[in-house]
Coordinates of C-alpha atoms and ligand atoms in Angstrom, one line a residue:
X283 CA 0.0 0.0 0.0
X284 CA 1.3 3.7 -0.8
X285 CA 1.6 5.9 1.7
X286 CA 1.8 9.8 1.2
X287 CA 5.0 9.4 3.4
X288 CA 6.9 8.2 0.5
X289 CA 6.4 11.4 -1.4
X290 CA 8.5 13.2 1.0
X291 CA 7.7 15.5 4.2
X292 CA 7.6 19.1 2.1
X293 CA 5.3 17.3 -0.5
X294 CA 2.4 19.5 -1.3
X295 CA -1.0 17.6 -1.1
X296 CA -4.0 20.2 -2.3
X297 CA -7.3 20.3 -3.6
X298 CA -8.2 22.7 -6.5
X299 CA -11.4 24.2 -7.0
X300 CA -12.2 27.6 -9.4
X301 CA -14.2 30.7 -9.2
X302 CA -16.7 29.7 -11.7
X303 CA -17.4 26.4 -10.8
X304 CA -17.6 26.8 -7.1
X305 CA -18.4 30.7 -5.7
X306 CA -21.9 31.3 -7.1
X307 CA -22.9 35.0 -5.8
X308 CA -22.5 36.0 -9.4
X309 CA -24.0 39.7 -9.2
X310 CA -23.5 40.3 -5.3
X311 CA -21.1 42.8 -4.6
X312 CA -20.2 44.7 -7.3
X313 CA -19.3 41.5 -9.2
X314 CA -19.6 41.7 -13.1
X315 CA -20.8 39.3 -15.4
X316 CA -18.7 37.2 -17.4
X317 CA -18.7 34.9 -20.6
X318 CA -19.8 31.7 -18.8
X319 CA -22.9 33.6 -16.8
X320 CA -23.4 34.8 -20.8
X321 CA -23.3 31.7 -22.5
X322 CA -25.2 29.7 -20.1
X323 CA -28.6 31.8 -21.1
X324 CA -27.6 30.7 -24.6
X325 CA -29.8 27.9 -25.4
X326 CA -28.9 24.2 -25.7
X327 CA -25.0 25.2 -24.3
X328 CA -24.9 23.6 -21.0
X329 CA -26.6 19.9 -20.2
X330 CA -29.9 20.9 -18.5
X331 CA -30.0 24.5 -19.3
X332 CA -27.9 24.7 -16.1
X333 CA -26.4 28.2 -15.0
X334 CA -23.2 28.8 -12.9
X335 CA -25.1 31.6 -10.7
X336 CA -25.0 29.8 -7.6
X337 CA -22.7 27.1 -8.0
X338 CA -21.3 25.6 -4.4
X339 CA -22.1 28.5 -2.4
X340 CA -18.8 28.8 -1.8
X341 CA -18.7 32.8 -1.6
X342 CA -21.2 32.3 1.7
X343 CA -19.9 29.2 2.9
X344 CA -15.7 29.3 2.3
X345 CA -15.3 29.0 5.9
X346 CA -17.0 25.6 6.2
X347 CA -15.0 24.5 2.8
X348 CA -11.9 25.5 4.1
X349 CA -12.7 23.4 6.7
X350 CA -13.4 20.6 5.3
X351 CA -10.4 20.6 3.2
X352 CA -7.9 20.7 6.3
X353 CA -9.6 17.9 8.4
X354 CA -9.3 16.1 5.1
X355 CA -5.7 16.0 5.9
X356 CA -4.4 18.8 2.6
X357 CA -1.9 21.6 3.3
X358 CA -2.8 23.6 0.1
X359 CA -6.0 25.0 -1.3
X360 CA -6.0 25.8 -5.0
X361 CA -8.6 28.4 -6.0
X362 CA -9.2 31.1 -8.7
X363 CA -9.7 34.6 -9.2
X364 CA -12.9 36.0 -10.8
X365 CA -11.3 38.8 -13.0
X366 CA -15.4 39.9 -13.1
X367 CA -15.0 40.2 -9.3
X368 CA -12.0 42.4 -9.2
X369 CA -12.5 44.4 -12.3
X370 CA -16.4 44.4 -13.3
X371 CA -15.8 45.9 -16.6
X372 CA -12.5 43.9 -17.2
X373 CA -9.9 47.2 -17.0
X374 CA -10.5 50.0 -15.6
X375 CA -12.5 50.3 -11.7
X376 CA -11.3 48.2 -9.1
X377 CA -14.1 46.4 -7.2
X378 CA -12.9 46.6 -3.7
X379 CA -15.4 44.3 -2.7
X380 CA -14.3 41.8 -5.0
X381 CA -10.7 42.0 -3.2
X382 CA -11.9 42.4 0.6
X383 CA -13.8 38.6 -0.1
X384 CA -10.3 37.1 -1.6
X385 CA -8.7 38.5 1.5
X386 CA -10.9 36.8 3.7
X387 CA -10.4 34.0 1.8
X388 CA -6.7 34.2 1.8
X389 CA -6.6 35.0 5.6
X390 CA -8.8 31.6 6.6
X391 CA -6.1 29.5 4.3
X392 CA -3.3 31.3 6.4
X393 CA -5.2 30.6 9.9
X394 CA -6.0 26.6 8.9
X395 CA -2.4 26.1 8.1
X396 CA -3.0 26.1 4.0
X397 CA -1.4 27.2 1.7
X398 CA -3.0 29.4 -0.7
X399 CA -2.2 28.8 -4.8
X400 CA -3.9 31.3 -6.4
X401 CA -4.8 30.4 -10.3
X402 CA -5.3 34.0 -11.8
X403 CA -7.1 32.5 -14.8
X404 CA -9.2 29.6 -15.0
X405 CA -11.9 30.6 -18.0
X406 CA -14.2 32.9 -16.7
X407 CA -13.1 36.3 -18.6
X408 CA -15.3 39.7 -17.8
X409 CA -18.2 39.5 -20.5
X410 CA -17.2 43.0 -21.1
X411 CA -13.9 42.4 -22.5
X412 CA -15.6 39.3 -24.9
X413 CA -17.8 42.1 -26.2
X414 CA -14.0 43.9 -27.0
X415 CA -13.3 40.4 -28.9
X416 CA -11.7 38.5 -25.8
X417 CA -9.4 36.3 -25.8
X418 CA -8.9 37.1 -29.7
X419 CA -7.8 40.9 -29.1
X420 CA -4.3 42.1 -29.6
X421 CA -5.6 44.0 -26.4
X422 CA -5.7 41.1 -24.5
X423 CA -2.0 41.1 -22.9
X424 CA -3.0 44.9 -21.8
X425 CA -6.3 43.2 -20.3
X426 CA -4.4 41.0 -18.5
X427 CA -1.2 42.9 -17.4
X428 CA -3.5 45.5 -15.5
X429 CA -5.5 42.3 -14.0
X430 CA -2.6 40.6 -12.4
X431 CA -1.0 43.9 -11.1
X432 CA -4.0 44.3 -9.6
X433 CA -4.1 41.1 -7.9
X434 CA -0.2 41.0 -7.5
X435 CA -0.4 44.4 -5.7
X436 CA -3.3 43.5 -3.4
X437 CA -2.8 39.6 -2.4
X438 CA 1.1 39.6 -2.9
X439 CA 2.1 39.7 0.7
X440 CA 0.5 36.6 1.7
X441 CA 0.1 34.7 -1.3
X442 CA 3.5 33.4 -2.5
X443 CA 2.4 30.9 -5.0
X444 CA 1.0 31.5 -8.4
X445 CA -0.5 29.6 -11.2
X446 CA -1.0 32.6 -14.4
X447 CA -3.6 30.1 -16.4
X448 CA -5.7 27.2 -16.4
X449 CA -5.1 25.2 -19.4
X450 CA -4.8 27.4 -22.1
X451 CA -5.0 25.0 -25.1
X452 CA -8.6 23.9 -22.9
X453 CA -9.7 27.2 -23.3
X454 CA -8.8 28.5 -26.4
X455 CA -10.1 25.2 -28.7
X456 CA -13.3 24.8 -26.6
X457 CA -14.3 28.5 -26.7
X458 CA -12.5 29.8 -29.8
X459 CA -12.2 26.7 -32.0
X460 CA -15.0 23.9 -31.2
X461 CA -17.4 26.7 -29.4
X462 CA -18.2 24.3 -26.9
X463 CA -17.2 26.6 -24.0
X464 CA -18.2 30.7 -23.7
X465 CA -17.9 32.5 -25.2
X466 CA -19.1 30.0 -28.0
X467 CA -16.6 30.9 -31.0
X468 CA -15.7 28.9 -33.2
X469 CA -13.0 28.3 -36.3
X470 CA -9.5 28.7 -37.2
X471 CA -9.8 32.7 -37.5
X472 CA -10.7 32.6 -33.8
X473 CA -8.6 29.9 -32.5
X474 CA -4.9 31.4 -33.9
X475 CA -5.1 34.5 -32.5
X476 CA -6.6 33.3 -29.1
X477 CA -3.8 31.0 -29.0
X478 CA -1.5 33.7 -29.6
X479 CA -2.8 36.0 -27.2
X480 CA -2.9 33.7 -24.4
X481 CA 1.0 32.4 -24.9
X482 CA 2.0 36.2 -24.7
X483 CA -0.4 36.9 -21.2
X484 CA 1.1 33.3 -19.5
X485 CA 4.7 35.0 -20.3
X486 CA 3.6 38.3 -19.4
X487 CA 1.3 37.3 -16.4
X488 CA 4.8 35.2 -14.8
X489 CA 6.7 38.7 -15.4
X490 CA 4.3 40.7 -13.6
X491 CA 4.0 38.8 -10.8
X492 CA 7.9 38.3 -10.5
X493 CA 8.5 42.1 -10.3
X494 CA 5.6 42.7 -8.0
X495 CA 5.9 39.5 -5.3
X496 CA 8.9 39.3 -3.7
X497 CA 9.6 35.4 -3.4
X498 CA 7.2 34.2 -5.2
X499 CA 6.5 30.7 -6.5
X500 CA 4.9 31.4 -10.3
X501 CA 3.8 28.4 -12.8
X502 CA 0.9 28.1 -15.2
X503 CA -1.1 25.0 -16.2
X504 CA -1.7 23.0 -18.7
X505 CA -3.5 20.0 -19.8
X506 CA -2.0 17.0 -21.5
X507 CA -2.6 14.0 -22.7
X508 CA -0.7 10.5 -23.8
X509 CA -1.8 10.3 -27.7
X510 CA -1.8 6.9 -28.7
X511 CA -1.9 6.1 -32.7
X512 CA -4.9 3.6 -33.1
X513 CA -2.6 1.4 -35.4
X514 CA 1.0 1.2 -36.1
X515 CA -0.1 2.9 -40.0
X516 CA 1.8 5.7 -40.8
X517 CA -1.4 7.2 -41.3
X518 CA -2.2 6.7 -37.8
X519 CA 1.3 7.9 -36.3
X520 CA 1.2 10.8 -38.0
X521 CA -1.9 11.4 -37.0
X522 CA -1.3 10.9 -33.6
X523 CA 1.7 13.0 -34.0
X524 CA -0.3 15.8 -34.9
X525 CA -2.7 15.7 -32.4
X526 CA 0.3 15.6 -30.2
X527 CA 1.7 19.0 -30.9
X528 CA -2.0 20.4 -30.0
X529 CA -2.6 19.0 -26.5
X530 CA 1.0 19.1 -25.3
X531 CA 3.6 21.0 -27.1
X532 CA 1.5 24.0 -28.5
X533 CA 1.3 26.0 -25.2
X534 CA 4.4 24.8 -23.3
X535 CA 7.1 24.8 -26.5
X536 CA 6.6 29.2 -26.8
X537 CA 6.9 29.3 -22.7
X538 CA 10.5 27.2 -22.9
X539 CA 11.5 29.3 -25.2
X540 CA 11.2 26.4 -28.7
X541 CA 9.0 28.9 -30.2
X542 CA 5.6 27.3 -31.4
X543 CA 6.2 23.4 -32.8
X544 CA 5.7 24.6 -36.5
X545 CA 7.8 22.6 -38.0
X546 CA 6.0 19.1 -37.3
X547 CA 2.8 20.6 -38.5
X548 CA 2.8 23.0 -40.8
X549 CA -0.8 24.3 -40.7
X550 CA 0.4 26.3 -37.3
X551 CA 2.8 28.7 -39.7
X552 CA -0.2 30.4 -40.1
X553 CA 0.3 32.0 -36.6
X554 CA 2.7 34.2 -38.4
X555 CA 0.1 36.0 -39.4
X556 CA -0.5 37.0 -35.9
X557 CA 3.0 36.9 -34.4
X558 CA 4.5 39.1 -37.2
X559 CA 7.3 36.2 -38.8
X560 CA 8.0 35.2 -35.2
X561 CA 10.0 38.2 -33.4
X562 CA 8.3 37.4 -30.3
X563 CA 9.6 34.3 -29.4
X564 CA 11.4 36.1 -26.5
X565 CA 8.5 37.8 -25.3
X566 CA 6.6 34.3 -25.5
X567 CA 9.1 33.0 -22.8
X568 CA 9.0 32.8 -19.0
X569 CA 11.5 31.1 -16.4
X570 CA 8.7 29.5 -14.4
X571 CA 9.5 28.0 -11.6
X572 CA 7.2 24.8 -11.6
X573 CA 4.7 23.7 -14.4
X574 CA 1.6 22.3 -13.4
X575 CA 0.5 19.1 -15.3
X576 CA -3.2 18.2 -15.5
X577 CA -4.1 14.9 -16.5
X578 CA -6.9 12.7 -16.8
X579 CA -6.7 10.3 -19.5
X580 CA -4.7 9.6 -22.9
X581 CA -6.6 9.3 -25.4
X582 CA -6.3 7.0 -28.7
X583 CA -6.3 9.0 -32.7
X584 CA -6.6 7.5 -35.8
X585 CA -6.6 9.0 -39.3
X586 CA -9.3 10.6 -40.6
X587 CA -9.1 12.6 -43.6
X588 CA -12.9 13.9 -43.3
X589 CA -11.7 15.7 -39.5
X590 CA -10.4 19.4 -41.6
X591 CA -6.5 20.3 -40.9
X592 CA -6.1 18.1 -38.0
X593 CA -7.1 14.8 -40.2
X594 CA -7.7 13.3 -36.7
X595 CA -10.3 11.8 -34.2
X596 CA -10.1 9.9 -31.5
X597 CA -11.6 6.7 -30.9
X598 CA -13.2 6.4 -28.0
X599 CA -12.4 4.2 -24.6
X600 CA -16.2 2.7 -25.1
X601 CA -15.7 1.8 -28.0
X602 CA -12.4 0.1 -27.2
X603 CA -14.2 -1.7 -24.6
X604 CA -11.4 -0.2 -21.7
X605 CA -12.1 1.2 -18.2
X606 CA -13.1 4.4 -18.5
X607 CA -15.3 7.2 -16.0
X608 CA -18.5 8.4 -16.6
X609 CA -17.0 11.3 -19.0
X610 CA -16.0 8.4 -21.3
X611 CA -12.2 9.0 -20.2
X612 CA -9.7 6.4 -20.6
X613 CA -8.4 5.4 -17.2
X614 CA -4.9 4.6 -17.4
X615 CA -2.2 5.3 -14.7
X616 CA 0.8 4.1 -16.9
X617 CA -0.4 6.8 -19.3
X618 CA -0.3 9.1 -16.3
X619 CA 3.3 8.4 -15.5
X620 CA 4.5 8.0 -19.2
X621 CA 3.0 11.9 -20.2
X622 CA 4.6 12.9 -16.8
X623 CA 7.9 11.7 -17.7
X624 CA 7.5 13.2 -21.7
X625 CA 7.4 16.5 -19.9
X626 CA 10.0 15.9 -17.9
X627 CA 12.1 15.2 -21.1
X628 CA 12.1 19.0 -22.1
X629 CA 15.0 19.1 -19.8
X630 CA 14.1 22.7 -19.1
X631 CA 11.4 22.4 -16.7
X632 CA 12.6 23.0 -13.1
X633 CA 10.0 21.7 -10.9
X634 CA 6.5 19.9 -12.0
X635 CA 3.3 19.7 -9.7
X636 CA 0.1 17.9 -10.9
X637 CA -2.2 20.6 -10.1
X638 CA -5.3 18.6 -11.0
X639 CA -6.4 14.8 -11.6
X640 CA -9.5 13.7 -10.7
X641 CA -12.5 11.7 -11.9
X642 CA -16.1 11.9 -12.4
X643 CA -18.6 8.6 -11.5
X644 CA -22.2 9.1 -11.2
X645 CA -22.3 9.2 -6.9
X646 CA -25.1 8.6 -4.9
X647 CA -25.9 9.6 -1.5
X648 CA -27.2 6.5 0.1
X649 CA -28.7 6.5 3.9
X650 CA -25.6 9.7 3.9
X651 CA -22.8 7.8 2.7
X652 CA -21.4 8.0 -0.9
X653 CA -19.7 4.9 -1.8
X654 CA -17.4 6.0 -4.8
X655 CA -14.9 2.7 -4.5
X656 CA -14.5 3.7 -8.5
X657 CA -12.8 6.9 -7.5
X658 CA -10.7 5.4 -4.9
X659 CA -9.6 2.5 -7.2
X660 CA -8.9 5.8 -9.6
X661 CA -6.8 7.5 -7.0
X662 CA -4.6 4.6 -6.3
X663 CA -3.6 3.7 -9.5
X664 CA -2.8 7.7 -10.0
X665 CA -0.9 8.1 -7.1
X666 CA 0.8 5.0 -7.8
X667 CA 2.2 6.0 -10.9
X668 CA 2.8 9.2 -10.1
X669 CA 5.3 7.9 -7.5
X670 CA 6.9 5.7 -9.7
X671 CA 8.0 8.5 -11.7
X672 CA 8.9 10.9 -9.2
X673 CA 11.2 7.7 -7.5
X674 CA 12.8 7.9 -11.1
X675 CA 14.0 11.1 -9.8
X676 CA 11.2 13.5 -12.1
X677 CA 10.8 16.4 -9.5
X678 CA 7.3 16.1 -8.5
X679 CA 6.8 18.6 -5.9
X680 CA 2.8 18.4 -5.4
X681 CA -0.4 17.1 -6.1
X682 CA -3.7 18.8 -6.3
X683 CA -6.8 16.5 -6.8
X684 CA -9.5 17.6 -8.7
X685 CA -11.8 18.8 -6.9
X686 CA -12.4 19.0 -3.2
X687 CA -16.7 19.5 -4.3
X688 CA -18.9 18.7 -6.8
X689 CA -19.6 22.2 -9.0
X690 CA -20.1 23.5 -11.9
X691 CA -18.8 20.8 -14.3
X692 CA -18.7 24.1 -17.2
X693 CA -21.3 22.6 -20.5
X694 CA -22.1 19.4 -18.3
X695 CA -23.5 21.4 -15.7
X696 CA -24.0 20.5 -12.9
X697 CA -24.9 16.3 -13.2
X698 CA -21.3 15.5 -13.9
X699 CA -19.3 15.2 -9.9
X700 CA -16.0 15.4 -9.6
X701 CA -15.4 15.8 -5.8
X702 CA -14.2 14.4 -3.1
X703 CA -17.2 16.1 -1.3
X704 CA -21.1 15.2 -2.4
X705 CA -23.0 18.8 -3.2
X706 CA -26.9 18.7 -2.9
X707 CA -27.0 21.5 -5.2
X708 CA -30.8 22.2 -3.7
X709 CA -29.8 22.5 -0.6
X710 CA -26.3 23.3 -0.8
X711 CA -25.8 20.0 2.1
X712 CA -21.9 18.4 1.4
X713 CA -21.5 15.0 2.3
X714 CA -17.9 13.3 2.7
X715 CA -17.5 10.6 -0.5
X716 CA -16.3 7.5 0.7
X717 CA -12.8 8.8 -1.5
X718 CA -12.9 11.5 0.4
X719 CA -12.0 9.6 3.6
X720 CA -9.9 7.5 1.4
X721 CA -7.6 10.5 1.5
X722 CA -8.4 11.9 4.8
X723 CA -6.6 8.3 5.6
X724 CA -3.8 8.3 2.9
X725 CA -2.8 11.9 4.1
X726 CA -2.2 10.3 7.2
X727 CA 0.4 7.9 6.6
Ligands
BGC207 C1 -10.4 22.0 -15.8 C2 -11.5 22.0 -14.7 C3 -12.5 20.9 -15.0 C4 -11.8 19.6 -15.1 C5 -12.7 18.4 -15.3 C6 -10.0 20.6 -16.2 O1 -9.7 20.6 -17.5 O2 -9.3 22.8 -15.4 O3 -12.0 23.3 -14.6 O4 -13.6 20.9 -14.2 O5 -10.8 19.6 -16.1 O6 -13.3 18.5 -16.6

């Protein structure tokens, strides 16, 4: 049996929630709206016609939360910033109503012994700024520049550790590509220059907080995923090579200072159009201290010359007849250790903490107890291999599962649960998954 002793005695063990998913209160205090609260009214967008107004609760009830995430056994607590909070109209007007409830939140970590990891990004952008073409604006690194000063300047002296953004490739191919997630766009005219726009503000974002936090801990996210060709084709393992370079080179390759991975797929020259024949490679780069890696299953890509520019699709885990959650995601923990070590690879990266891995089963409360031995079984075979590569000396410095509550689960609303806490969205009541004690006990020894 693994014990969390084996990680080490300065191992960080956290939970990770975000803003959107989990505060709620989306028009008390000063707060503005932004895209998600936008593109949930949009019809057919989220499962249920589900809206992320209320959420968890957790702007009422962060005390309790906080609570529960330290007699869980964690020493860090991994939340966002809702730029809407802090800046209503996205620039301009601080909302110092929006920074006195991050303070409070800040100031209960510090009194519960955790350690506060503030994401400055995870998706929820002020609707004003979509309105000003969001993520797609050459404005965007000004946006965002004045955003994390703000936040730099006012939660600086206590918070030391900083993620800049959530998954950027999740954002910018969901939103701006697939228009799956708010704001809803969609195609390749909307996807470049989002993608460019947010490698410049995770650069820029690490360099604002640098100058403005002494000693500070800064890293940004992103997601990834072991692509396995279908066949040994060449058709296949080009394929897969492809999809490769878009959900784990494009975002991190710029930050290392590679530039984007152009070469191995052409079709991505045509961010020159946005970078100006690449003279911002340097301004595209940022010594971070840590990445965070977030990981939940690998996923298996065949050719398909009907998929446009990608000639790609995956083939899903049902229909491969493998274990898999109720998202439809692989599980695999050798797939977990394997995409830890490719990053590891780079050579470059200095520190690496898993800043979220979770998964989602369809819980039940029965007579109060939730008996999620699906979720368990998931969390050993993560840990596991997540120990076997940092005992082959990959510098794994922490762990955040995903999440500590069932929220906001973004277009799935709110039927697909993630935590390690049950939500009764009716009535707000949180009950203690059976995984959740799981850890309360692993934590322990
Ligand atoms: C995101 C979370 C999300 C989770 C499960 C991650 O990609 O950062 O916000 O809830 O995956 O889908």
């Amino acid at each position: 049996m693994l014990k969390s002793s084996q990680f080490g005695k300065d191992f960080l063990w956290g939970v990770a929630i975000a803003a959107q998913q989990n505060e709620g209160a989306y028009n008390i205090d000063g707060r503005g709206l932004s895209i998600w609260d936008a593109f949930s009214r949009r019809q057919g967008k989220i499962k249920g016609g589900h809206k992320p107004y209320d959420a968890c609760d957790f702007y009422y009830r962060y005390k309790d939360d906080l609570l529960l995430t330290k007699a869980l056994g964690f020493n860090v607590f991994r939340f966002s910033i809702a730029w809407s909070r802090i800046l209503p109209d996205g620039t301009g007007k601080v909302n110092k109503e929006g920074i006195n409830f991050y303070n409070k939140v800040i100031d209960e970590c510090l009194k519960l012994g955790l350690k506060p990891f503030v994401t400055l990004y995870h998706w929820d952008l002020p609707y004003a700024l979509e309105k000003e073409g969001g993520w797609t604006s050459h404005r965007m690194t000004r946006w965002f520049t004045r955003y994390a000063t703000v936040c730099a300047e006012a939660f600086g002296d206590r918070v030391k550790d900083w993620i800049i953004l959530n998954e950027p490739m999740g954002f910018t191919s969901l939103g701006y590509m697939l228009g799956k997630h708010a704001p809803g766009k969609t195609g390749m005219s909307n996807f470049l220059p989002a993608i460019h726009n947010a490698v410049l503000c995770q650069a820029d974002g690490g360099r604002v907080i640098r100058d403005l936090v002494p000693k500070a801990y800064i890293g940004t996210t992103f997601s990834c995923s072991e692509v396995i060709p279908h066949t040994d084709r060449d058709l296949d393992v080009q394929a897969a090579k492809r999809m490769d370079i878009l959900l784990n080179r494009l975002f991190i390759e710029p930050a290392l200072g590679r530039g984007y991975p152009k070469d191995d797929f052409k079709f991505l020259e045509k961010l020159e159009i946005y970078t100006k024949a690449w003279k911002f490679t340097d301004r595209m780069r940022f010594n971070f201290d840590f990445i965070g890696l977030q990981n939940y299953f690998p996923v298996t890509i065949r050719h398909n010359s009907i998929m446009p520019i990608i000639q790609a699709s995956e083939v899903k885990a049902a229909t491969r007849k493998v274990p898999h959650t109720a998202m439809g995601w692989e599980i695999n923990g050798e797939s977990f250790y394997r995409i830890i070590k490719k990053f590891w690879h780079y050579g470059s990266v200095k520190e690496i903490i898993i800043s979220e891995n979770g998964a989602c089963f369809k819980d039940e409360v029965v007579d109060g107890v939730v008996n999620d031995t699906a979720r368990i079984a998931y969390f050993e075979e993560y840990l596991k291999a997540m120990h076997k590569a940092k005992h082959e000396g990959v510098n794994i410095k922490g762990y955040m599962a995903w999440t500590l509550m069932d929220n906001f689960e973004w277009s799935e609303g709110y039927k697909a649960r993630f935590g390690l806490i049950h939500v009764d969205f009716e009535t707000q009541l949180r009950t203690i998954k059976n995984s959740g004690y799981w850890f309360r006990d692993f934590l322990q020894k």
